[in-house]
GROMACS .gro file of C-alpha atoms in nm:
model
  164
    1UNK     CA    1  -1.657  -0.845  -0.529
    2UNK     CA    2  -1.485  -1.125  -0.340
    3UNK     CA    3  -1.649  -1.461  -0.259
    4UNK     CA    4  -1.631  -1.366   0.115
    5UNK     CA    5  -1.812  -1.042   0.050
    6UNK     CA    6  -2.078  -1.220  -0.144
    7UNK     CA    7  -2.125  -1.478   0.131
    8UNK     CA    8  -2.165  -1.197   0.391
    9UNK     CA    9  -2.410  -0.994   0.176
   10UNK     CA   10  -2.763  -0.969   0.308
   11UNK     CA   11  -3.056  -0.849   0.094
   12UNK     CA   12  -3.257  -0.571   0.264
   13UNK     CA   13  -3.551  -0.376   0.132
   14UNK     CA   14  -3.503   0.005   0.134
   15UNK     CA   15  -3.756   0.027   0.422
   16UNK     CA   16  -3.565  -0.230   0.629
   17UNK     CA   17  -3.234  -0.054   0.549
   18UNK     CA   18  -3.383   0.282   0.659
   19UNK     CA   19  -3.529   0.139   0.970
   20UNK     CA   20  -3.202  -0.031   1.073
   21UNK     CA   21  -3.002   0.278   0.997
   22UNK     CA   22  -3.238   0.481   1.221
   23UNK     CA   23  -3.193   0.223   1.501
   24UNK     CA   24  -2.816   0.239   1.464
   25UNK     CA   25  -2.817   0.620   1.479
   26UNK     CA   26  -3.030   0.614   1.797
   27UNK     CA   27  -2.826   0.345   1.973
   28UNK     CA   28  -2.491   0.507   1.887
   29UNK     CA   29  -2.609   0.857   1.970
   30UNK     CA   30  -2.887   0.920   2.228
   31UNK     CA   31  -2.899   0.557   2.333
   32UNK     CA   32  -2.523   0.550   2.435
   33UNK     CA   33  -2.567   0.884   2.620
   34UNK     CA   34  -2.874   0.755   2.814
   35UNK     CA   35  -2.692   0.442   2.923
   36UNK     CA   36  -2.381   0.638   3.026
   37UNK     CA   37  -2.601   0.866   3.234
   38UNK     CA   38  -2.760   0.571   3.414
   39UNK     CA   39  -2.413   0.416   3.481
   40UNK     CA   40  -2.287   0.751   3.617
   41UNK     CA   41  -2.597   0.793   3.841
   42UNK     CA   42  -2.559   0.435   3.973
   43UNK     CA   43  -2.186   0.499   4.037
   44UNK     CA   44  -2.278   0.799   4.251
   45UNK     CA   45  -2.483   0.567   4.479
   46UNK     CA   46  -2.165   0.420   4.616
   47UNK     CA   47  -2.045   0.063   4.657
   48UNK     CA   48  -2.046  -0.089   4.307
   49UNK     CA   49  -2.023  -0.455   4.424
   50UNK     CA   50  -2.371  -0.457   4.550
   51UNK     CA   51  -2.524  -0.192   4.327
   52UNK     CA   52  -2.792  -0.369   4.115
   53UNK     CA   53  -2.872  -0.058   3.913
   54UNK     CA   54  -2.505  -0.024   3.812
   55UNK     CA   55  -2.468  -0.384   3.702
   56UNK     CA   56  -2.802  -0.370   3.505
   57UNK     CA   57  -2.687  -0.061   3.331
   58UNK     CA   58  -2.345  -0.211   3.242
   59UNK     CA   59  -2.526  -0.523   3.112
   60UNK     CA   60  -2.753  -0.308   2.897
   61UNK     CA   61  -2.449  -0.116   2.771
   62UNK     CA   62  -2.290  -0.444   2.660
   63UNK     CA   63  -2.607  -0.555   2.483
   64UNK     CA   64  -2.638  -0.220   2.315
   65UNK     CA   65  -2.275  -0.220   2.197
   66UNK     CA   66  -2.319  -0.571   2.058
   67UNK     CA   67  -2.637  -0.461   1.868
   68UNK     CA   68  -2.445  -0.158   1.732
   69UNK     CA   69  -2.161  -0.388   1.597
   70UNK     CA   70  -2.422  -0.620   1.452
   71UNK     CA   71  -2.612  -0.332   1.279
   72UNK     CA   72  -2.287  -0.184   1.147
   73UNK     CA   73  -2.184  -0.519   0.994
   74UNK     CA   74  -2.526  -0.583   0.848
   75UNK     CA   75  -2.565  -0.241   0.698
   76UNK     CA   76  -2.207  -0.249   0.562
   77UNK     CA   77  -2.276  -0.573   0.382
   78UNK     CA   78  -2.634  -0.504   0.279
   79UNK     CA   79  -2.759  -0.530  -0.076
   80UNK     CA   80  -3.042  -0.280  -0.081
   81UNK     CA   81  -3.328  -0.289  -0.325
   82UNK     CA   82  -3.671  -0.428  -0.410
   83UNK     CA   83  -3.714  -0.798  -0.419
   84UNK     CA   84  -3.764  -0.910  -0.777
   85UNK     CA   85  -4.114  -1.029  -0.861
   86UNK     CA   86  -4.017  -1.353  -1.034
   87UNK     CA   87  -4.216  -1.623  -0.860
   88UNK     CA   88  -4.042  -1.912  -1.033
   89UNK     CA   89  -3.705  -1.888  -0.865
   90UNK     CA   90  -3.595  -1.880  -0.503
   91UNK     CA   91  -3.393  -1.565  -0.415
   92UNK     CA   92  -3.323  -1.353  -0.101
   93UNK     CA   93  -3.626  -1.146  -0.005
   94UNK     CA   94  -3.880  -1.406  -0.123
   95UNK     CA   95  -4.126  -1.626   0.064
   96UNK     CA   96  -4.038  -1.991  -0.009
   97UNK     CA   97  -4.275  -2.277   0.026
   98UNK     CA   98  -4.110  -2.626   0.055
   99UNK     CA   99  -4.237  -2.974   0.124
  100UNK     CA  100  -4.033  -3.155   0.384
  101UNK     CA  101  -4.115  -3.492   0.536
  102UNK     CA  102  -4.463  -3.472   0.384
  103UNK     CA  103  -4.533  -3.133   0.549
  104UNK     CA  104  -4.535  -2.793   0.392
  105UNK     CA  105  -4.320  -2.521   0.536
  106UNK     CA  106  -4.328  -2.146   0.447
  107UNK     CA  107  -4.041  -1.917   0.524
  108UNK     CA  108  -3.871  -1.593   0.425
  109UNK     CA  109  -3.525  -1.626   0.269
  110UNK     CA  110  -3.312  -1.352   0.400
  111UNK     CA  111  -3.234  -1.168   0.722
  112UNK     CA  112  -3.456  -1.158   1.033
  113UNK     CA  113  -3.409  -0.786   1.004
  114UNK     CA  114  -3.626  -0.781   0.687
  115UNK     CA  115  -3.929  -0.934   0.859
  116UNK     CA  116  -4.146  -0.665   1.013
  117UNK     CA  117  -4.295  -0.911   1.262
  118UNK     CA  118  -4.240  -1.259   1.401
  119UNK     CA  119  -4.529  -1.422   1.220
  120UNK     CA  120  -4.299  -1.584   0.960
  121UNK     CA  121  -3.993  -1.809   1.003
  122UNK     CA  122  -3.674  -1.657   0.846
  123UNK     CA  123  -3.374  -1.850   0.714
  124UNK     CA  124  -3.071  -1.668   0.602
  125UNK     CA  125  -2.908  -1.744   0.266
  126UNK     CA  126  -2.611  -1.873   0.468
  127UNK     CA  127  -2.817  -2.128   0.670
  128UNK     CA  128  -2.803  -2.486   0.549
  129UNK     CA  129  -3.163  -2.478   0.433
  130UNK     CA  130  -3.130  -2.128   0.285
  131UNK     CA  131  -2.814  -2.211   0.098
  132UNK     CA  132  -2.965  -2.530  -0.038
  133UNK     CA  133  -3.285  -2.372  -0.182
  134UNK     CA  134  -3.132  -2.033  -0.291
  135UNK     CA  135  -3.147  -2.032  -0.674
  136UNK     CA  136  -3.384  -2.333  -0.698
  137UNK     CA  137  -3.687  -2.315  -0.917
  138UNK     CA  138  -4.039  -2.429  -0.832
  139UNK     CA  139  -4.045  -2.807  -0.857
  140UNK     CA  140  -3.668  -2.846  -0.777
  141UNK     CA  141  -3.546  -3.069  -0.491
  142UNK     CA  142  -3.254  -2.968  -0.271
  143UNK     CA  143  -3.062  -3.162  -0.005
  144UNK     CA  144  -2.881  -3.013   0.296
  145UNK     CA  145  -2.735  -3.123   0.622
  146UNK     CA  146  -2.949  -3.026   0.918
  147UNK     CA  147  -2.779  -2.904   1.238
  148UNK     CA  148  -2.832  -3.255   1.390
  149UNK     CA  149  -2.618  -3.399   1.101
  150UNK     CA  150  -2.919  -3.567   0.931
  151UNK     CA  151  -2.938  -3.523   0.558
  152UNK     CA  152  -3.270  -3.358   0.463
  153UNK     CA  153  -3.436  -3.319   0.120
  154UNK     CA  154  -3.694  -3.056   0.041
  155UNK     CA  155  -3.902  -2.982  -0.267
  156UNK     CA  156  -3.966  -2.618  -0.359
  157UNK     CA  157  -4.344  -2.597  -0.418
  158UNK     CA  158  -4.386  -2.221  -0.430
  159UNK     CA  159  -4.213  -1.885  -0.433
  160UNK     CA  160  -4.382  -1.554  -0.353
  161UNK     CA  161  -4.268  -1.193  -0.338
  162UNK     CA  162  -4.239  -1.065   0.023
  163UNK     CA  163  -4.437  -0.754   0.073
  164UNK     CA  164  -4.340  -0.704   0.437
   0.00000   0.00000   0.00000
């Protein structure tokens, strides 16, 4: 496995992988057909320059095709399996608790696609914070450069298995 492949790899639970595969199958099959039908119906209405339905359907088609490409890439580079249950070391698929600037922050390390809802923040392993804490043990400190260029230090205070 090359370093580039490892950097692109995303951990997914089997449930998340199956859910995303199902979404991809729908978007690339029936979803494409539905959008194509709406575009064709809007075309039949006449002048395309002032046809809001046509432009909306084309925009939806663009978004759908972008999502298809995103899902194909994600699934192609997915590492599928169960998150390990070791709660001493940070790894993809784990809930990480860090102390930053005197405040505690809890997040899931991995892909937003793993999270079944929006109730938890998600940081990828490639994000500055995710890369800094990945592999750390409880009690370790990690430093990273925030998007604003400021150097931040966090202390890992807890690791939990993500149950989704």
